[in-house]
Amino acid sequence: MKIFYLYTGLITKGGADRVLTIKANWLARHGYDVSFVTDSQMDIPPVFPLDPKVRLIDLGLDFMQQYKHGIIKRTFIYFRLMRQYRRKITLLLNSEKPDFVMTTLGREMDFLTDIHDGSIKIGESHIARKFSRNFHLMEERRGIYRIVAKYWRHKQTEAVKRLDMLVLLTSMDEACWKTMTGKTCVIPNPVTISSPTTSALDKKRVIAVGRLNEQKGYEYLIEAWLSVTKKHPDWCLDIFGEGELKDDIQNRIDNLGLQATVRLRGVADDIEVEYANSSMLVLSSRYEGFGLVLVEAMSCGVPCVAFDCPYGPRDIVRNGEDGILVQHLDVEGLAEGMCRLMENEALRKSMGKNALHNVSRFSIDNVMQKWVELFCNMKLERT
C-alpha cells in the first residue's frame, strides 16, 4: 500500500512535524510504502529523523520566498508558485499512483481533489476548525479582514467536502465539522516520546511547553503564577518554546517582578528529560487542536493542570483522576489547581501514577491500528 503525505516542509520542532514523522516511520516499519512530498524543504534535513524506508520528495518551490516582499509582489509570487505546485503535484501523483494521499488541509486543498489519479484523498486536521489557518484572528479585526476570512473559510469547507475522508483529533472538533461533511472520524495523536523516563514528582518545578504565541495564552499563566508564587515562593516555572511573543512575555515577567521564579528556556532538545525533572505541566491555551504536550507529560507520569479549552484537554485529562481541568480562561482556578498539587504530594503522585496508566490509550501502536483499519476499510470500499 502506497501512501503520500503532502506537507510544506519538515523543518520545525512543532507538534505536527513530530506526529507526522512518527506516524510515517511506524507505517514504513510495518511494510507500507510511505513518502513525504514537500514543497519547501530546500535540502534542509528533517528536524525529526525519518526512517530510511520513508522517501522524502521535495518539489523545491520555497514558498517562504514570498514573505520577503510587499503585499502586491508577494501576491504575484504566491500565485506563480501555486501554478507550479499544482503542475508538479499533478504530474507526480499521476506518475506514482499512490493508494492514499494525505493532506493537513494546506495550500494543496485548492486543487487536490481535481487530480484524478485514482488515489483516496484523506485530510487530517491538526487544529480545531474554528482556529484553522488563523481565520479567527482576521475575523477579530472586522471590516475587509472579516470578509476575506469568511471567503477563505467557505473555500476551505467546500474543498473539505470533496475529500474522501476527514480525520479529526477530538470528538468536539468532529461535531463542528460533521454539519459540513458526514465523512469524518476521530483518531487522536499518539504519544511522541519513545522512551519516557518517569518523574519522581519531587522537584518544586512546574513546566509549560509550546510556541510563544497568542494561542498558548501565556499571559494567563503568568498572571496565575503571580498568585501561586506568593504562597509557594520556593517553586519555579520553566516555559519551553520560541515564538513571536517572546519579548512581550519576557516584559510581562519583568514588569511583575517574577524573574526569580519564571524562566523562558527556549526549545528543549530532549523535552522528555524536562518532563522527568518536573512535578506538573500547566497548559493555559486559548485553544488547541489536541494538546499533545498533555499526552507527552502524562507518558512521563506527570500530572497536568489545564484550561478546559476548545479542543482536546477534556479528551485527554480525566479531571480529578490523572490531572486537573479548569474552566476555560479562569486564571484564579488555574492558580488554585497548581497550588492544590503543590500542597498535596500524595495527590500529586497518585495523579501521576494514574496519568502513566491512562495515557496508554494514546500509544503509537493503539493509535496506528486505527489508521490501519481506516486505510483497509476505505480501500475495501473503493474496490
CSV table of N, CA, C and O in Angstrom, one decimal, residues 182-258:
chain,number,residue,atom,x,y,z
A,182,GLY,N,-20.3,14.6,6.2
A,182,GLY,CA,-20.5,13.4,7.1
A,182,GLY,C,-19.3,12.5,7.0
A,182,GLY,O,-19.3,11.5,7.8
A,183,LYS,N,-18.3,12.8,6.2
A,183,LYS,CA,-17.2,11.8,6.0
A,183,LYS,C,-16.1,12.2,7.0
A,183,LYS,O,-15.1,12.7,6.7
A,184,THR,N,-16.4,11.9,8.3
A,184,THR,CA,-15.4,12.2,9.3
A,184,THR,C,-15.2,11.0,10.3
A,184,THR,O,-16.0,10.2,10.4
A,185,CYS,N,-14.0,11.0,10.9
A,185,CYS,CA,-13.8,10.1,12.0
A,185,CYS,C,-12.7,10.7,12.9
A,185,CYS,O,-12.1,11.7,12.6
A,186,VAL,N,-12.6,10.2,14.1
A,186,VAL,CA,-11.7,10.7,15.1
A,186,VAL,C,-10.5,9.7,15.4
A,186,VAL,O,-10.8,8.6,15.7
A,187,ILE,N,-9.3,10.2,15.2
A,187,ILE,CA,-8.1,9.4,15.6
A,187,ILE,C,-7.2,10.4,16.3
A,187,ILE,O,-6.7,11.3,15.7
A,188,PRO,N,-6.9,10.2,17.6
A,188,PRO,CA,-6.1,11.1,18.3
A,188,PRO,C,-4.6,11.0,17.9
A,188,PRO,O,-4.2,10.1,17.2
A,189,ASN,N,-3.8,12.0,18.3
A,189,ASN,CA,-2.4,11.9,18.2
A,189,ASN,C,-1.8,10.8,19.1
A,189,ASN,O,-2.3,10.6,20.2
A,190,PRO,N,-0.7,10.2,18.7
A,190,PRO,CA,0.0,9.2,19.6
A,190,PRO,C,1.0,9.9,20.5
A,190,PRO,O,1.4,11.1,20.3
A,191,VAL,N,1.3,9.2,21.6
A,191,VAL,CA,2.5,9.6,22.4
A,191,VAL,C,3.7,9.7,21.5
A,191,VAL,O,4.0,8.8,20.7
A,192,THR,N,4.4,10.8,21.6
A,192,THR,CA,5.5,11.0,20.7
A,192,THR,C,6.9,10.8,21.3
A,192,THR,O,7.9,11.0,20.7
A,193,ILE,N,6.9,10.5,22.6
A,193,ILE,CA,8.1,10.2,23.3
A,193,ILE,C,8.3,8.7,23.3
A,193,ILE,O,7.5,7.9,23.8
A,194,SER,N,9.4,8.2,22.7
A,194,SER,CA,9.6,6.8,22.5
A,194,SER,C,10.1,6.1,23.8
A,194,SER,O,9.6,4.9,24.0
A,195,SER,N,10.9,6.7,24.6
A,195,SER,CA,11.4,6.0,25.8
A,195,SER,C,11.3,7.0,27.0
A,195,SER,O,12.3,7.5,27.5
A,196,PRO,N,10.1,7.2,27.4
A,196,PRO,CA,9.9,8.2,28.5
A,196,PRO,C,10.5,7.8,29.8
A,196,PRO,O,10.5,6.6,30.2
A,197,THR,N,11.0,8.7,30.6
A,197,THR,CA,11.5,8.4,32.0
A,197,THR,C,10.5,9.0,32.9
A,197,THR,O,10.0,10.1,32.8
A,198,THR,N,10.1,8.1,33.9
A,198,THR,CA,9.0,8.5,34.8
A,198,THR,C,9.5,9.5,35.8
A,198,THR,O,10.6,9.3,36.4
A,199,SER,N,8.8,10.6,36.0
A,199,SER,CA,9.2,11.6,37.0
A,199,SER,C,8.9,11.1,38.4
A,199,SER,O,7.9,10.4,38.7
A,200,ALA,N,9.8,11.5,39.3
A,200,ALA,CA,9.6,11.2,40.8
A,200,ALA,C,8.7,12.2,41.4
A,200,ALA,O,8.2,12.0,42.5
A,201,LEU,N,8.4,13.3,40.7
A,201,LEU,CA,7.4,14.3,41.2
A,201,LEU,C,7.9,14.9,42.5
A,201,LEU,O,7.0,15.3,43.3
A,202,ASP,N,9.2,15.0,42.7
A,202,ASP,CA,9.7,15.6,43.9
A,202,ASP,C,10.4,16.9,43.7
A,202,ASP,O,10.9,17.5,44.7
A,203,LYS,N,10.4,17.4,42.5
A,203,LYS,CA,11.0,18.7,42.2
A,203,LYS,C,10.0,19.8,42.3
A,203,LYS,O,8.9,19.6,41.9
A,204,LYS,N,10.4,20.9,42.9
A,204,LYS,CA,9.5,22.0,43.1
A,204,LYS,C,9.5,22.9,41.8
A,204,LYS,O,10.0,24.0,41.7
A,205,ARG,N,9.1,22.2,40.7
A,205,ARG,CA,9.2,22.8,39.4
A,205,ARG,C,8.0,22.5,38.5
A,205,ARG,O,7.6,21.3,38.4
A,206,VAL,N,7.4,23.5,37.9
A,206,VAL,CA,6.3,23.4,37.0
A,206,VAL,C,6.8,23.8,35.6
A,206,VAL,O,7.7,24.7,35.5
A,207,ILE,N,6.4,23.1,34.6
A,207,ILE,CA,6.8,23.5,33.2
A,207,ILE,C,5.5,23.7,32.4
A,207,ILE,O,4.5,23.2,32.6
A,208,ALA,N,5.7,24.6,31.4
A,208,ALA,CA,4.8,24.8,30.3
A,208,ALA,C,5.6,24.6,29.0
A,208,ALA,O,6.7,25.0,28.9
A,209,VAL,N,4.9,24.0,28.0
A,209,VAL,CA,5.6,23.7,26.7
A,209,VAL,C,4.7,24.1,25.6
A,209,VAL,O,3.6,23.7,25.5
A,210,GLY,N,5.3,24.9,24.7
A,210,GLY,CA,4.5,25.3,23.5
A,210,GLY,C,5.0,26.6,22.9
A,210,GLY,O,5.8,27.4,23.6
A,211,ARG,N,4.7,26.9,21.6
A,211,ARG,CA,5.1,28.0,21.0
A,211,ARG,C,4.7,29.3,21.7
A,211,ARG,O,3.6,29.4,22.2
A,212,LEU,N,5.6,30.3,21.7
A,212,LEU,CA,5.3,31.6,22.4
A,212,LEU,C,4.4,32.5,21.5
A,212,LEU,O,4.9,33.4,20.8
A,213,ASN,N,3.2,32.1,21.4
A,213,ASN,CA,2.3,32.9,20.5
A,213,ASN,C,0.9,33.1,21.2
A,213,ASN,O,0.7,32.7,22.4
A,214,GLU,N,0.0,33.7,20.5
A,214,GLU,CA,-1.3,34.1,21.0
A,214,GLU,C,-2.1,32.9,21.5
A,214,GLU,O,-2.8,32.9,22.5
A,215,GLN,N,-2.0,31.8,20.7
A,215,GLN,CA,-2.8,30.6,21.0
A,215,GLN,C,-2.5,30.1,22.4
A,215,GLN,O,-3.5,29.7,23.1
A,216,LYS,N,-1.3,30.1,22.9
A,216,LYS,CA,-0.9,29.4,24.1
A,216,LYS,C,-1.3,30.2,25.4
A,216,LYS,O,-1.2,29.7,26.5
A,217,GLY,N,-1.7,31.4,25.3
A,217,GLY,CA,-2.3,32.2,26.4
A,217,GLY,C,-1.3,32.3,27.6
A,217,GLY,O,-1.8,32.2,28.8
A,218,TYR,N,-0.1,32.6,27.4
A,218,TYR,CA,0.9,32.6,28.4
A,218,TYR,C,0.7,33.8,29.4
A,218,TYR,O,1.1,33.8,30.6
A,219,GLU,N,0.0,34.8,28.9
A,219,GLU,CA,-0.3,35.9,29.8
A,219,GLU,C,-1.2,35.5,31.0
A,219,GLU,O,-1.1,36.0,32.1
A,220,TYR,N,-2.1,34.5,30.7
A,220,TYR,CA,-3.0,34.0,31.8
A,220,TYR,C,-2.1,33.1,32.8
A,220,TYR,O,-2.4,33.2,34.0
A,221,LEU,N,-1.2,32.4,32.2
A,221,LEU,CA,-0.3,31.6,33.1
A,221,LEU,C,0.5,32.5,34.0
A,221,LEU,O,0.6,32.2,35.2
A,222,ILE,N,1.1,33.5,33.4
A,222,ILE,CA,1.9,34.4,34.2
A,222,ILE,C,1.1,35.1,35.3
A,222,ILE,O,1.5,35.3,36.5
A,223,GLU,N,-0.1,35.5,35.0
A,223,GLU,CA,-1.0,36.1,36.0
A,223,GLU,C,-1.3,35.1,37.1
A,223,GLU,O,-1.3,35.5,38.3
A,224,ALA,N,-1.6,33.9,36.7
A,224,ALA,CA,-1.9,32.9,37.7
A,224,ALA,C,-0.7,32.6,38.6
A,224,ALA,O,-0.8,32.4,39.8
A,225,TRP,N,0.5,32.6,37.9
A,225,TRP,CA,1.7,32.4,38.7
A,225,TRP,C,2.0,33.5,39.7
A,225,TRP,O,2.6,33.2,40.8
A,226,LEU,N,1.6,34.7,39.4
A,226,LEU,CA,1.8,35.8,40.4
A,226,LEU,C,1.1,35.4,41.7
A,226,LEU,O,1.6,35.7,42.8
A,227,SER,N,-0.1,34.8,41.6
A,227,SER,CA,-0.8,34.3,42.8
A,227,SER,C,-0.1,33.1,43.5
A,227,SER,O,0.1,33.0,44.7
A,228,VAL,N,0.4,32.2,42.6
A,228,VAL,CA,1.0,31.0,43.1
A,228,VAL,C,2.3,31.3,43.9
A,228,VAL,O,2.5,30.7,45.0
A,229,THR,N,3.1,32.1,43.3
A,229,THR,CA,4.4,32.4,43.9
A,229,THR,C,4.3,33.1,45.3
A,229,THR,O,5.2,33.0,46.1
A,230,LYS,N,3.2,33.7,45.5
A,230,LYS,CA,3.0,34.4,46.9
A,230,LYS,C,2.8,33.3,47.9
A,230,LYS,O,3.3,33.5,49.1
A,231,LYS,N,2.2,32.2,47.6
A,231,LYS,CA,2.0,31.1,48.5
A,231,LYS,C,3.2,30.1,48.5
A,231,LYS,O,3.5,29.5,49.5
A,232,HIS,N,3.8,30.0,47.4
A,232,HIS,CA,4.9,29.0,47.2
A,232,HIS,C,6.1,29.6,46.5
A,232,HIS,O,6.4,29.2,45.3
A,233,PRO,N,6.8,30.5,47.1
A,233,PRO,CA,7.9,31.1,46.5
A,233,PRO,C,9.1,30.2,46.2
A,233,PRO,O,10.0,30.6,45.5
A,234,ASP,N,9.1,29.0,46.8
A,234,ASP,CA,10.2,28.1,46.5
A,234,ASP,C,10.0,27.2,45.3
A,234,ASP,O,10.8,26.4,44.9
A,235,TRP,N,8.9,27.4,44.6
A,235,TRP,CA,8.6,26.7,43.3
A,235,TRP,C,9.0,27.6,42.2
A,235,TRP,O,8.9,28.8,42.3
A,236,CYS,N,9.4,26.9,41.0
A,236,CYS,CA,9.7,27.7,39.8
A,236,CYS,C,8.9,27.3,38.7
A,236,CYS,O,8.4,26.1,38.6
A,237,LEU,N,8.8,28.1,37.7
A,237,LEU,CA,8.1,27.8,36.4
A,237,LEU,C,9.0,28.0,35.3
A,237,LEU,O,9.6,29.1,35.1
A,238,ASP,N,9.2,26.9,34.5
A,238,ASP,CA,10.0,27.0,33.3
A,238,ASP,C,9.1,26.8,32.1
A,238,ASP,O,8.3,25.9,32.0
A,239,ILE,N,9.3,27.8,31.1
A,239,ILE,CA,8.5,27.8,29.9
A,239,ILE,C,9.4,27.4,28.7
A,239,ILE,O,10.3,28.1,28.5
A,240,PHE,N,9.0,26.4,28.0
A,240,PHE,CA,9.8,25.9,26.9
A,240,PHE,C,9.1,26.2,25.6
A,240,PHE,O,8.0,25.9,25.4
A,241,GLY,N,9.8,26.9,24.7
A,241,GLY,CA,9.3,27.2,23.4
A,241,GLY,C,9.9,28.5,22.8
A,241,GLY,O,10.6,29.3,23.6
A,242,GLU,N,9.7,28.8,21.6
A,242,GLU,CA,10.1,30.0,20.9
A,242,GLU,C,8.9,30.6,20.2
A,242,GLU,O,8.0,29.8,19.9
A,243,GLY,N,9.0,31.8,19.8
A,243,GLY,CA,7.9,32.4,19.1
A,243,GLY,C,7.9,33.9,19.1
A,243,GLY,O,8.7,34.6,19.7
A,244,GLU,N,6.9,34.4,18.3
A,244,GLU,CA,6.9,35.9,18.0
A,244,GLU,C,6.5,36.7,19.3
A,244,GLU,O,6.8,37.9,19.3
A,245,LEU,N,6.0,36.1,20.3
A,245,LEU,CA,5.7,36.9,21.5
A,245,LEU,C,6.7,36.8,22.6
A,245,LEU,O,6.5,37.1,23.8
A,246,LYS,N,7.9,36.3,22.3
A,246,LYS,CA,8.9,36.1,23.3
A,246,LYS,C,9.2,37.3,24.1
A,246,LYS,O,9.2,37.3,25.3
A,247,ASP,N,9.5,38.4,23.4
A,247,ASP,CA,9.8,39.7,24.1
A,247,ASP,C,8.6,40.2,24.9
A,247,ASP,O,8.8,40.7,26.1
A,248,ASP,N,7.4,40.1,24.4
A,248,ASP,CA,6.2,40.5,25.2
A,248,ASP,C,6.1,39.7,26.5
A,248,ASP,O,5.8,40.3,27.5
A,249,ILE,N,6.3,38.4,26.4
A,249,ILE,CA,6.2,37.6,27.5
A,249,ILE,C,7.3,37.9,28.6
A,249,ILE,O,7.0,37.9,29.8
A,250,GLN,N,8.5,38.1,28.1
A,250,GLN,CA,9.6,38.4,29.0
A,250,GLN,C,9.3,39.7,29.7
A,250,GLN,O,9.6,39.9,30.9
A,251,ASN,N,8.8,40.7,28.9
A,251,ASN,CA,8.5,42.0,29.5
A,251,ASN,C,7.4,41.9,30.6
A,251,ASN,O,7.5,42.5,31.7
A,252,ARG,N,6.5,41.0,30.4
A,252,ARG,CA,5.4,40.8,31.4
A,252,ARG,C,6.0,40.2,32.6
A,252,ARG,O,5.6,40.6,33.8
A,253,ILE,N,6.9,39.2,32.5
A,253,ILE,CA,7.5,38.6,33.6
A,253,ILE,C,8.3,39.6,34.4
A,253,ILE,O,8.3,39.7,35.6
A,254,ASP,N,9.1,40.5,33.7
A,254,ASP,CA,9.9,41.5,34.3
A,254,ASP,C,9.0,42.5,35.0
A,254,ASP,O,9.4,42.9,36.2
A,255,ASN,N,8.0,43.0,34.4
A,255,ASN,CA,7.1,44.0,35.0
A,255,ASN,C,6.4,43.6,36.2
A,255,ASN,O,6.1,44.4,37.1
A,256,LEU,N,6.2,42.3,36.3
A,256,LEU,CA,5.5,41.7,37.5
A,256,LEU,C,6.6,41.2,38.6
A,256,LEU,O,6.2,40.7,39.6
A,257,GLY,N,7.8,41.4,38.3
A,257,GLY,CA,8.9,41.1,39.2
A,257,GLY,C,9.0,39.6,39.5
A,257,GLY,O,9.3,39.1,40.6
A,258,LEU,N,8.8,38.8,38.4
A,258,LEU,CA,8.8,37.3,38.5
A,258,LEU,C,10.0,36.7,38.0
A,258,LEU,O,10.1,35.4,37.8
